[in-house]
Structures are given as C-alpha cells and as structure tokens.
Amino acid sequence: MAAIMADPPDALELPVLRRVLILAAAVLGSTLYATTLLVASTLLPQMQGSLAATPDEIAWTTTFNILATAIATPMSGFLAARFGRRRVMLASTIGSTLATWMCGQAETLEAMVLWRVLQGGLGAPMVPLANAIVLDSFPRRQAGLVSSIFGMTVVLGPVIGPVFGGMLAEAYGWRWAFYMIVPAGAVAAFAQWLVLPRDRPGGRVPLDWTGFLALATCIACLQLVFSRGQRLDWFESAEIVIEVLLALLAFWIFLAHSLTAPRPFLNLRLLLDRNYALGLVLVTIYGMVNFTPIVLLPGLLQSHAGYPDSIIGEIVGYRGLGGVVGFGSTLLIGRFDPRIGMSLGFGLLVVSGLWLMSLDLNVGTGVLLANSVLQGVAVGIIWVPLTVLTFRTLPPGATAEAMSVFHLLRNLGSSLFIAVSVTEIIRSQAMNYGRMTELLSPYNEALSAPQVMGGWTLETLQGLARLSREIDRQAAMIGYANAFGLYMAASAAAIGVVLLARGRPRPAG
C-alpha cells in the first residue's frame, strides 16, 4: 500500500485564519468561473433573436467556450511554474471577468463568439489552480474537509448560472445574465490579491510546444466531431472524417512525444501512480454524469412536457440544495475508506438514472424535485473522496500539473457525453417517429376501435397534425429515456472502477 505524503510546506507555516481566507477566496473564484460555464444555456433563444443568428450559429457560443476551456486547462501547470500560482489566478479572474462584461456588450454573433472564447480560455486555469492552492495550504489530515467545501463550486456554480441567469434574462434581457457575474468577479480578484500566498515563479520554464499543440489539436478536433457530427451525418461528411483523422494523428504525436521528451508538456509518468490513474478515469465519468441532467432536462420539460421556465429553474436549483446535503454528509462518510463514499455516490446516480428512465410526459413537479435533490446528494458525496483518493499519494510539487489534467478530463468528459446524449436523443426520436407513423393507416384495423384512438382522428388534416405532434412528443420521450439509460450505465461502470483503487494507505514510516 502507498504511504501518505508529508504535509505541504505552506500548510505548516500559514496561520489558521489565513488558511480560511485562502479557502474563501479560492471558493469564490471557482464558483464564479463554474457559473460562466452553463450561464448561456438558458439564454440561447434570446441571444439568437438579438444577434440575428440561426440555431446552429448560436450554438457556437457554447461550443467554442467549452473548446477554449478544454484547450487552456492543461496549460495551468506550465503557467503556474512560469509565473507563479498567485499571479496566474489573479490574471485568470480579472481576464475572465472582463470577457464576461464584454459578452454582455456584444452586438454581433462574431463578437459574442470571440468573447466567449476568451472567457473560457482566460478562466480555465482558475479551478485547477484554486484547488491546488487549497490542498497545499492545509494539512493532509484536513484534505477531506477542505475538498468538501471547495467541491461545492463544482455543483453550485453550474446551478447558479442557469437559475439566476434565466431569472434576470426573463426580467431585464439576456445581457444582465452576464452582467451579474462581474461584481462577483471584482470581489474575487480583490480577495485573491489580498490573501493568496506569494509564491516564487520557477523562472524561464520552457513550454513544450510540440506536446501542447498536439494535445490542443486533438481536443479541438474531438469537440468539433461530437458537436457537429449529428448535423453533418457523421462519417458521410468529409469534414468529420478529416477531423477524426487529425485527432488520431495529433494524439499519437502527443503520446509518442510525451513518452520520449525529457521535459514534456504533461508528465505522463504521473500515471504510474495507481490511484491517480484510476482517479482520472473516475473524474471523466464524474464529468459525464454531473452536467448531463442539467442540460437535458430543461429541453425535455420545456419543449415536450409544457413546463414554464420558472419551474424548470426551481428544479435545477433543488439540485444545488441536494449538493449541499451531499457535501455536508462527507464529514461523516470521510471517516471511512474513500471507496465507500464513491460507491455510495455512484450507486445513488444509478438509482437516479433508473428513476429518470421510468418517467413519462405527465410527470409531476414533486417527482422531478426529488430526483434533482437525489442527483445533488450523489455528486456531492462523490467529489470529496474522489479528490482525496486521487491526490493524496502524489508529491505536493506535482499538484498543479496533476490538477490541471484532472479538471481537463472532467470538462472534456462532460462536453463529449452531452454531445453523445443529444445525438442519441435525435437519432432515437427520428427512428421511433418513423416506426410509429408507419402504423397510422386507414388499412390498420386496430385504429378503427374507439378505445384505441380515444380523442384522436385520422379523418381531418387538423386531426392528423395533432396526432403527429403527439407522436413526436412520445418519440422524443423515448430518446430522452435512452439518453438517461446511458447516464445510468456510465454511473454503474464507475462503481467497478472504484473497486480497483487502493484503500486506506499505511501511515508513512
């Protein structure tokens, strides 16, 4: 069994009050950035009309933001080594806040896409560096507690954006959903300048451009494939084929170079640590199942179940309430083997997925609220033992680089799985609509029975139109049920990976 690593130097020198202030500043900054990730999800219809864009064009405001985040996140370790964590955190917070303000000022689609790219790219180092600073500012024995507090940003941030952004957009317009983030960004930057420990940059640390460009190309091509594949009919499109080939080539170059270069962009030798390697697999699955219900449920409820925006926002908000309960429960669960907490959390997500698969379009608000709370409790329980188990056997000097890969895979898993889920919904909806409409024929004797047709009719154009809309709703529900099945299967697979991790290590010595 691996030994517990010694406490980081900062944890022994900083007074308790300073540590608490560092934690508060880091949590505020990370929550700010997590809020920007999904804030645009509820604004797309308003933004589309205001910026005179098509549905495909306005989707680029989200796609490019995620893409910029995924590309910039691995640079966190290099930037921290070159300029120091404190400077990079301040620059990231200030830059992301200014880009958010400019998003609200954008008058054209091109300007909005540009500022969303800068918002994602400039803010990307904020979460991994904040997480690394927090872990290195507290003794290892308190890692579970501080990870629990810091981890609330992972759950609450993406909830705050859609809920409060949607409310402000409905009352004052979509621009105010971006403006609401700016004051919090200013406060976060001031707090970080005031309390973050001054670290010494590592001097002129060279950037491995070959490794960075190869990894960035691979990530960009993968994101484009999953975002545009459904629209372009996948491998029937020359663009998709080229992007897949480029992704494979870029990944091979990155892998070969990283294993042979003396100072690679990302140190793949960290994967020799068993818990860290398995932690990367688990955080990828965690990213897959964390955001997917938040993204899928609003579309289902608004377009097919007739729910108003205010109720949808309330349902999303209850997930944050469940997250607080989940993180609070880790204070008790954290006393046990981390594998127990993760297995419990992913097990609850399996239950949540099975529950979502059983829903129909007549589902009541109470059922949705209860399921949302269950999801929040589950992801809250998972985060702390996942973070503790992944990083506790790594040396403190490797935390920043290891954390950047950790959050990269969380974001990448989330964006790719959402794209896969949406693709499954569209594919399944079209297939089931075709199958069900084949049965609508005057020659189908079963349709002549009153108990079969009920209030529907094939005799008029209006009746056919109403029946077509109902079939489309039911076909969509089947598609969403299949997507929730993928969500459930991913959660179940994570439990098997958890069992491969090492349990409690022996004390050093």
XYZ file of C-alpha atoms in Angstrom:
509
model
C 0.000 0.000 0.000
C 1.166 3.544 -0.726
C 2.240 5.794 2.100
C 0.544 9.076 2.943
C 2.567 12.014 1.645
C 4.001 14.589 4.046
C 2.160 17.860 4.642
C 2.934 20.646 2.131
C 5.283 23.368 3.483
C 2.607 26.106 3.272
C 0.297 24.062 5.462
C 2.816 24.206 8.300
C 3.645 27.917 8.021
C 0.270 29.594 7.436
C -1.893 30.587 10.441
C -5.369 29.121 10.662
C -7.166 32.403 9.816
C -5.037 32.843 6.701
C -5.890 29.333 5.539
C -9.616 30.004 5.974
C -9.343 33.246 3.984
C -7.421 31.457 1.232
C -10.156 28.830 1.079
C -12.860 31.517 0.877
C -11.071 33.399 -1.922
C -10.472 30.198 -3.877
C -14.086 29.052 -3.491
C -15.417 32.428 -4.641
C -13.208 32.468 -7.727
C -14.002 28.887 -8.700
C -17.738 29.373 -8.193
C -17.543 32.461 -10.390
C -15.939 30.514 -13.221
C -18.214 27.476 -12.833
C -21.170 29.867 -13.115
C -19.997 31.056 -16.541
C -19.872 27.532 -17.975
C -23.619 26.992 -18.357
C -24.951 30.534 -17.965
C -25.563 30.756 -21.712
C -27.619 27.546 -21.808
C -30.815 29.361 -20.793
C -30.058 32.427 -22.912
C -29.700 30.883 -26.367
C -33.243 31.656 -27.636
C -32.992 35.335 -26.620
C -29.429 35.641 -27.910
C -30.393 34.038 -31.202
C -33.053 36.659 -31.886
C -30.960 39.572 -30.660
C -27.873 38.617 -32.672
C -29.806 37.525 -35.793
C -28.318 34.023 -35.741
C -29.543 30.594 -36.762
C -29.814 27.783 -34.177
C -26.581 26.225 -35.457
C -24.739 29.554 -35.340
C -25.817 30.498 -31.819
C -24.707 27.052 -30.602
C -21.122 28.098 -31.373
C -21.247 30.450 -28.367
C -21.358 27.374 -26.161
C -19.228 25.033 -28.283
C -16.285 27.415 -28.602
C -16.438 28.322 -24.912
C -16.106 24.649 -23.948
C -13.422 24.165 -26.594
C -11.335 27.090 -25.292
C -11.680 25.785 -21.735
C -10.567 22.290 -22.720
C -7.514 23.580 -24.627
C -6.376 26.076 -21.988
C -6.863 23.888 -18.899
C -3.733 21.726 -19.437
C -1.612 24.912 -19.509
C -2.371 25.575 -15.835
C 0.674 23.667 -14.612
C 3.059 25.390 -17.042
C 1.670 28.862 -16.271
C 1.903 28.263 -12.524
C 5.523 27.106 -12.834
C 6.444 30.027 -15.097
C 4.639 32.941 -13.418
C 3.521 31.631 -10.016
C 0.092 30.456 -8.895
C -0.952 33.773 -7.372
C -0.239 35.816 -10.498
C -1.959 33.318 -12.778
C -5.020 33.172 -10.515
C -5.328 36.969 -10.462
C -4.834 37.279 -14.216
C -7.341 34.481 -14.845
C -10.006 36.017 -12.587
C -9.601 39.540 -13.944
C -9.406 38.414 -17.578
C -12.448 36.151 -17.330
C -14.459 38.902 -15.593
C -13.619 41.458 -18.296
C -14.502 38.952 -21.030
C -17.825 38.281 -19.278
C -18.609 42.006 -19.283
C -17.797 42.170 -23.000
C -20.123 39.211 -23.637
C -22.928 41.377 -22.306
C -21.798 44.225 -24.574
C -21.602 42.114 -27.754
C -23.739 43.384 -30.641
C -22.852 40.749 -33.254
C -22.533 36.971 -33.300
C -18.842 37.206 -34.191
C -18.135 39.424 -31.174
C -20.090 37.125 -28.853
C -18.175 34.040 -30.030
C -14.851 35.874 -29.619
C -15.586 36.980 -26.048
C -16.954 33.557 -25.099
C -13.701 32.016 -26.345
C -11.682 34.458 -24.240
C -13.999 33.909 -21.263
C -13.384 30.162 -21.377
C -9.680 30.311 -22.197
C -8.728 33.004 -19.669
C -10.780 31.459 -16.875
C -9.716 27.850 -17.470
C -6.708 27.841 -15.053
C -8.850 29.228 -12.220
C -10.408 25.999 -10.944
C -7.380 23.640 -11.069
C -5.042 26.253 -9.559
C -7.530 27.196 -6.844
C -7.966 23.531 -5.997
C -4.194 23.017 -5.884
C -3.669 26.104 -3.685
C -6.320 24.927 -1.229
C -4.910 21.391 -0.980
C -1.376 22.728 -0.449
C -2.489 25.273 2.187
C -3.990 22.736 4.589
C -2.533 19.666 6.315
C -3.233 16.361 4.610
C -5.439 15.245 7.501
C -7.856 18.093 6.634
C -7.918 17.334 2.904
C -11.394 15.789 3.120
C -12.906 18.797 4.878
C -11.449 21.452 2.572
C -12.187 19.349 -0.521
C -15.797 19.151 0.644
C -16.069 22.928 0.976
C -14.195 23.641 -2.248
C -16.108 20.940 -4.112
C -19.384 22.803 -3.649
C -18.238 25.037 -6.508
C -18.428 22.019 -8.834
C -22.140 21.567 -8.035
C -23.383 25.050 -7.112
C -21.614 27.063 -9.828
C -23.316 25.383 -12.816
C -26.650 25.686 -10.961
C -26.301 29.405 -10.189
C -25.722 30.330 -13.830
C -28.882 28.856 -15.405
C -31.167 29.631 -12.428
C -30.316 33.274 -11.715
C -29.259 33.977 -15.297
C -32.638 32.793 -16.545
C -34.478 34.930 -13.992
C -32.549 38.075 -14.920
C -32.878 37.357 -18.630
C -36.644 36.996 -18.298
C -36.932 40.246 -16.331
C -34.316 42.511 -17.946
C -32.850 40.743 -21.003
C -30.088 38.220 -21.646
C -27.226 40.717 -21.224
C -27.901 41.010 -17.480
C -27.161 37.301 -17.033
C -23.558 38.169 -17.906
C -23.505 41.450 -16.003
C -24.489 39.697 -12.749
C -21.148 37.862 -12.740
C -18.988 40.998 -12.996
C -19.343 42.322 -9.389
C -18.578 38.862 -8.007
C -15.510 38.713 -10.244
C -14.239 42.038 -8.905
C -14.700 40.885 -5.304
C -12.969 37.564 -6.057
C -9.968 39.296 -7.652
C -9.579 41.668 -4.686
C -9.840 38.779 -2.206
C -7.220 36.762 -4.076
C -4.833 39.737 -4.241
C -5.283 40.210 -0.513
C -4.883 36.673 0.880
C -3.265 34.293 -1.605
C 0.299 33.400 -0.558
C 3.054 34.934 -2.655
C 4.918 32.155 -4.397
C 8.098 32.362 -6.381
C 7.876 31.667 -10.113
C 10.134 28.945 -11.366
C 11.999 31.246 -13.755
C 12.079 30.717 -17.508
C 10.268 27.410 -17.718
C 10.261 26.303 -21.375
C 6.948 25.385 -22.951
C 6.857 22.091 -24.807
C 5.160 23.455 -27.897
C 5.043 20.095 -29.675
C 3.153 18.445 -26.827
C 0.864 21.420 -26.260
C -0.102 21.914 -29.923
C -0.653 18.182 -30.438
C -2.910 17.931 -27.377
C -4.799 21.123 -28.278
C -5.375 19.862 -31.833
C -6.650 16.505 -30.575
C -9.068 18.122 -28.101
C -10.324 20.668 -30.645
C -10.985 18.029 -33.294
C -12.779 15.721 -30.847
C -15.021 18.536 -29.651
C -15.879 19.527 -33.227
C -16.657 15.913 -34.153
C -19.104 15.438 -31.293
C -20.649 18.910 -31.640
C -21.187 18.817 -35.421
C -21.356 15.091 -36.192
C -25.135 14.781 -35.887
C -25.781 17.832 -38.077
C -23.343 16.617 -40.760
C -24.424 12.946 -40.734
C -21.199 11.748 -39.126
C -18.845 9.856 -41.444
C -20.878 10.771 -44.504
C -19.260 14.201 -44.118
C -15.719 14.823 -45.332
C -15.277 17.375 -42.514
C -15.966 14.769 -39.811
C -13.632 12.221 -41.429
C -10.807 14.776 -41.615
C -11.342 15.860 -38.014
C -11.269 12.257 -36.743
C -8.060 11.514 -38.645
C -6.471 14.717 -37.340
C -7.498 13.854 -33.770
C -5.951 10.368 -34.015
C -2.747 11.701 -35.570
C -2.431 14.504 -33.020
C -2.996 12.100 -30.119
C -0.343 9.718 -31.421
C 2.152 12.589 -31.755
C 1.315 13.787 -28.235
C 1.663 10.303 -26.753
C 4.925 9.450 -28.541
C 6.453 12.838 -27.766
C 5.412 12.833 -24.106
C 6.963 9.418 -23.522
C 10.291 10.350 -25.124
C 10.824 14.063 -24.407
C 12.968 14.978 -21.358
C 10.519 17.704 -20.227
C 7.101 17.001 -21.802
C 4.124 19.356 -21.622
C 2.307 16.863 -19.384
C 4.226 14.341 -17.318
C 2.628 11.007 -18.210
C 4.814 9.296 -15.626
C 2.344 10.534 -13.015
C 0.046 7.831 -14.369
C 2.313 5.262 -12.736
C 0.558 6.248 -9.503
C -2.316 3.770 -9.473
C -4.792 5.921 -7.563
C -4.082 8.959 -9.711
C -4.566 6.986 -12.942
C -7.847 5.494 -11.724
C -8.872 8.908 -10.374
C -8.569 10.360 -13.885
C -10.888 7.657 -15.221
C -13.366 8.306 -12.418
C -13.340 12.097 -12.797
C -14.013 11.669 -16.524
C -17.099 9.600 -15.696
C -17.988 12.103 -12.966
C -17.915 14.891 -15.552
C -20.061 12.777 -17.866
C -22.842 12.276 -15.316
C -22.604 15.587 -13.439
C -23.841 18.105 -16.016
C -25.851 15.858 -18.342
C -29.203 16.003 -16.465
C -28.873 19.797 -16.066
C -28.514 20.153 -19.838
C -31.073 17.537 -20.960
C -33.971 18.025 -18.541
C -34.778 21.689 -19.366
C -35.199 20.867 -23.061
C -37.440 17.893 -22.318
C -39.605 19.755 -19.817
C -39.921 22.975 -21.815
C -40.410 21.605 -25.334
C -42.379 18.423 -24.670
C -43.874 18.484 -21.158
C -45.048 22.128 -21.175
C -43.199 23.308 -18.057
C -42.651 27.083 -17.625
C -39.126 28.464 -17.241
C -39.680 29.404 -13.600
C -40.499 25.808 -12.580
C -37.553 24.452 -14.586
C -35.248 26.873 -12.772
C -36.640 25.691 -9.451
C -35.981 22.059 -10.384
C -32.370 22.861 -11.305
C -31.987 24.866 -8.101
C -33.044 21.917 -5.938
C -30.050 20.036 -7.330
C -27.839 22.606 -5.644
C -29.713 22.021 -2.379
C -29.022 18.313 -2.677
C -25.366 19.095 -3.395
C -25.040 20.987 -0.111
C -26.532 17.990 1.738
C -24.164 15.641 -0.084
C -21.070 17.662 0.733
C -22.175 18.004 4.338
C -22.594 14.246 4.644
C -18.979 13.709 3.595
C -17.909 14.989 7.017
C -19.236 11.653 8.318
C -18.562 9.458 5.294
C -14.999 10.812 5.040
C -14.030 8.836 8.142
C -14.289 5.639 6.143
C -12.456 4.247 3.139
C -12.894 6.688 0.185
C -14.098 3.806 -1.968
C -17.172 3.505 0.246
C -18.207 7.121 -0.341
C -17.632 6.952 -4.099
C -19.505 3.645 -4.430
C -22.418 5.112 -2.471
C -22.489 8.260 -4.610
C -22.320 6.473 -7.953
C -24.887 3.977 -6.665
C -27.293 6.858 -5.987
C -26.669 8.117 -9.534
C -27.614 4.667 -10.850
C -30.882 4.921 -8.899
C -31.418 8.435 -10.246
C -30.840 7.232 -13.821
C -33.265 4.327 -13.464
C -35.806 6.748 -11.989
C -35.398 9.164 -14.917
C -35.799 6.299 -17.405
C -39.194 5.478 -15.862
C -40.646 8.992 -16.288
C -43.267 9.979 -18.830
C -44.516 13.336 -20.113
C -47.142 13.543 -17.377
C -44.514 13.598 -14.610
C -45.295 15.852 -11.661
C -43.106 18.602 -10.245
C -42.642 16.793 -6.923
C -41.062 13.765 -8.625
C -38.651 15.975 -10.583
C -37.678 17.934 -7.472
C -36.987 14.724 -5.535
C -34.880 13.304 -8.361
C -32.960 16.576 -8.649
C -32.167 16.518 -4.926
C -31.005 12.887 -5.223
C -28.633 13.829 -8.063
C -27.203 16.682 -5.999
C -26.665 14.476 -2.949
C -24.902 11.865 -5.105
C -22.454 14.217 -6.852
C -21.764 15.942 -3.528
C -20.877 12.647 -1.866
C -18.566 11.579 -4.703
C -16.393 14.675 -5.082
C -14.533 14.697 -1.760
C -13.406 11.033 -1.611
C -12.582 11.205 -5.333
C -10.277 14.203 -4.820
C -8.681 12.805 -1.666
C -8.029 9.370 -3.163
C -6.642 10.778 -6.426
C -4.091 13.218 -4.980
C -3.044 12.040 -1.554
C -0.151 9.867 -2.795
C 1.245 12.481 -5.209
C 4.113 14.787 -4.158
C 2.987 18.403 -3.453
C 5.153 19.759 -6.274
C 3.125 17.854 -8.847
C -0.272 19.034 -7.600
C -0.777 21.918 -10.048
C 0.039 19.879 -13.157
C -1.892 16.841 -11.933
C -4.882 19.022 -11.027
C -4.960 20.616 -14.494
C -5.276 17.174 -16.123
C -7.880 16.205 -13.515
C -10.136 19.155 -14.371
C -9.403 18.880 -18.097
C -10.823 15.362 -18.164
C -13.802 16.428 -16.036
C -14.700 19.180 -18.528
C -13.919 17.052 -21.576
C -15.959 14.131 -20.286
C -18.879 16.451 -19.641
C -18.884 18.117 -23.074
C -18.364 14.879 -25.006
C -21.018 12.928 -23.090
C -23.553 15.721 -23.514
C -22.896 15.642 -27.261
C -23.308 11.847 -27.302
C -26.557 12.090 -25.300
C -28.020 14.742 -27.604
C -27.045 12.629 -30.610
C -28.823 9.610 -29.099
C -31.956 11.684 -28.441
C -32.096 12.971 -32.032
C -31.338 9.547 -33.542
C -33.818 7.680 -31.375
C -36.531 10.307 -31.793
C -36.313 10.169 -35.587
C -36.224 6.368 -35.660
C -39.193 5.905 -33.311
C -41.224 8.620 -35.029
C -40.785 6.747 -38.309
C -41.772 3.428 -36.760
C -44.910 4.785 -35.077
C -46.149 6.759 -38.091
C -45.921 3.604 -40.220
C -48.856 2.254 -38.207
C -51.091 5.232 -38.990
C -53.032 3.988 -41.979
C -56.718 3.601 -42.861
C -55.883 -0.037 -43.539
C -54.837 -0.644 -39.922
C -57.953 -2.268 -38.481
C -56.800 -1.702 -34.886
C -57.237 2.075 -35.348
C -60.946 1.666 -36.012
C -61.553 0.696 -32.383
C -62.699 3.707 -30.292
C -60.763 2.531 -27.235
C -57.540 2.662 -29.290
C -57.894 6.115 -30.848
C -59.633 7.905 -27.987
C -59.861 11.580 -28.965
C -57.515 11.260 -31.963
C -58.696 11.074 -35.542
C -57.266 10.383 -38.994
C -60.203 11.938 -40.819
C -59.084 15.603 -40.933
C -55.859 17.491 -41.539
C -56.116 19.066 -38.092
C -56.534 15.651 -36.513
C -53.515 14.311 -38.385
C -51.440 17.328 -37.315
C -52.400 16.861 -33.655
C -51.613 13.170 -33.854
C -48.258 13.902 -35.489
C -47.322 16.298 -32.684
C -48.251 13.725 -30.057
C -46.215 11.010 -31.767
C -43.275 13.411 -31.947
C -43.569 14.070 -28.188
C -43.650 10.365 -27.375
C -40.758 9.622 -29.740
C -38.743 12.365 -28.054
C -39.539 10.881 -24.638
C -38.148 7.529 -25.792
C -34.988 9.319 -26.960
C -34.552 11.021 -23.609
C -35.149 7.718 -21.797
C -32.359 6.153 -23.861
C -30.046 9.067 -23.009
C -30.825 8.632 -19.317
C -30.007 4.949 -19.801
C -26.506 5.931 -20.964
C -26.239 8.145 -17.879
C -27.213 5.219 -15.655
C -24.798 2.825 -17.398
C -21.862 5.238 -17.004
C -22.622 5.592 -13.289
C -22.729 1.807 -12.868
C -19.421 1.400 -14.725
C -17.794 3.878 -12.319
C -18.523 1.586 -9.358
C -16.422 -1.145 -10.994
C -13.526 1.295 -11.473
C -13.770 2.430 -7.837
C -13.201 -1.132 -6.631
C -9.855 -1.227 -8.471
C -8.439 1.686 -6.425
C -6.297 1.224 -3.357
C -7.988 1.723 0.008
C -6.576 3.495 3.029
C -2.791 3.721 2.808
C -0.444 2.842 5.647
C 0.965 5.794 7.583
C 4.433 6.832 6.436
C 7.247 5.033 8.188
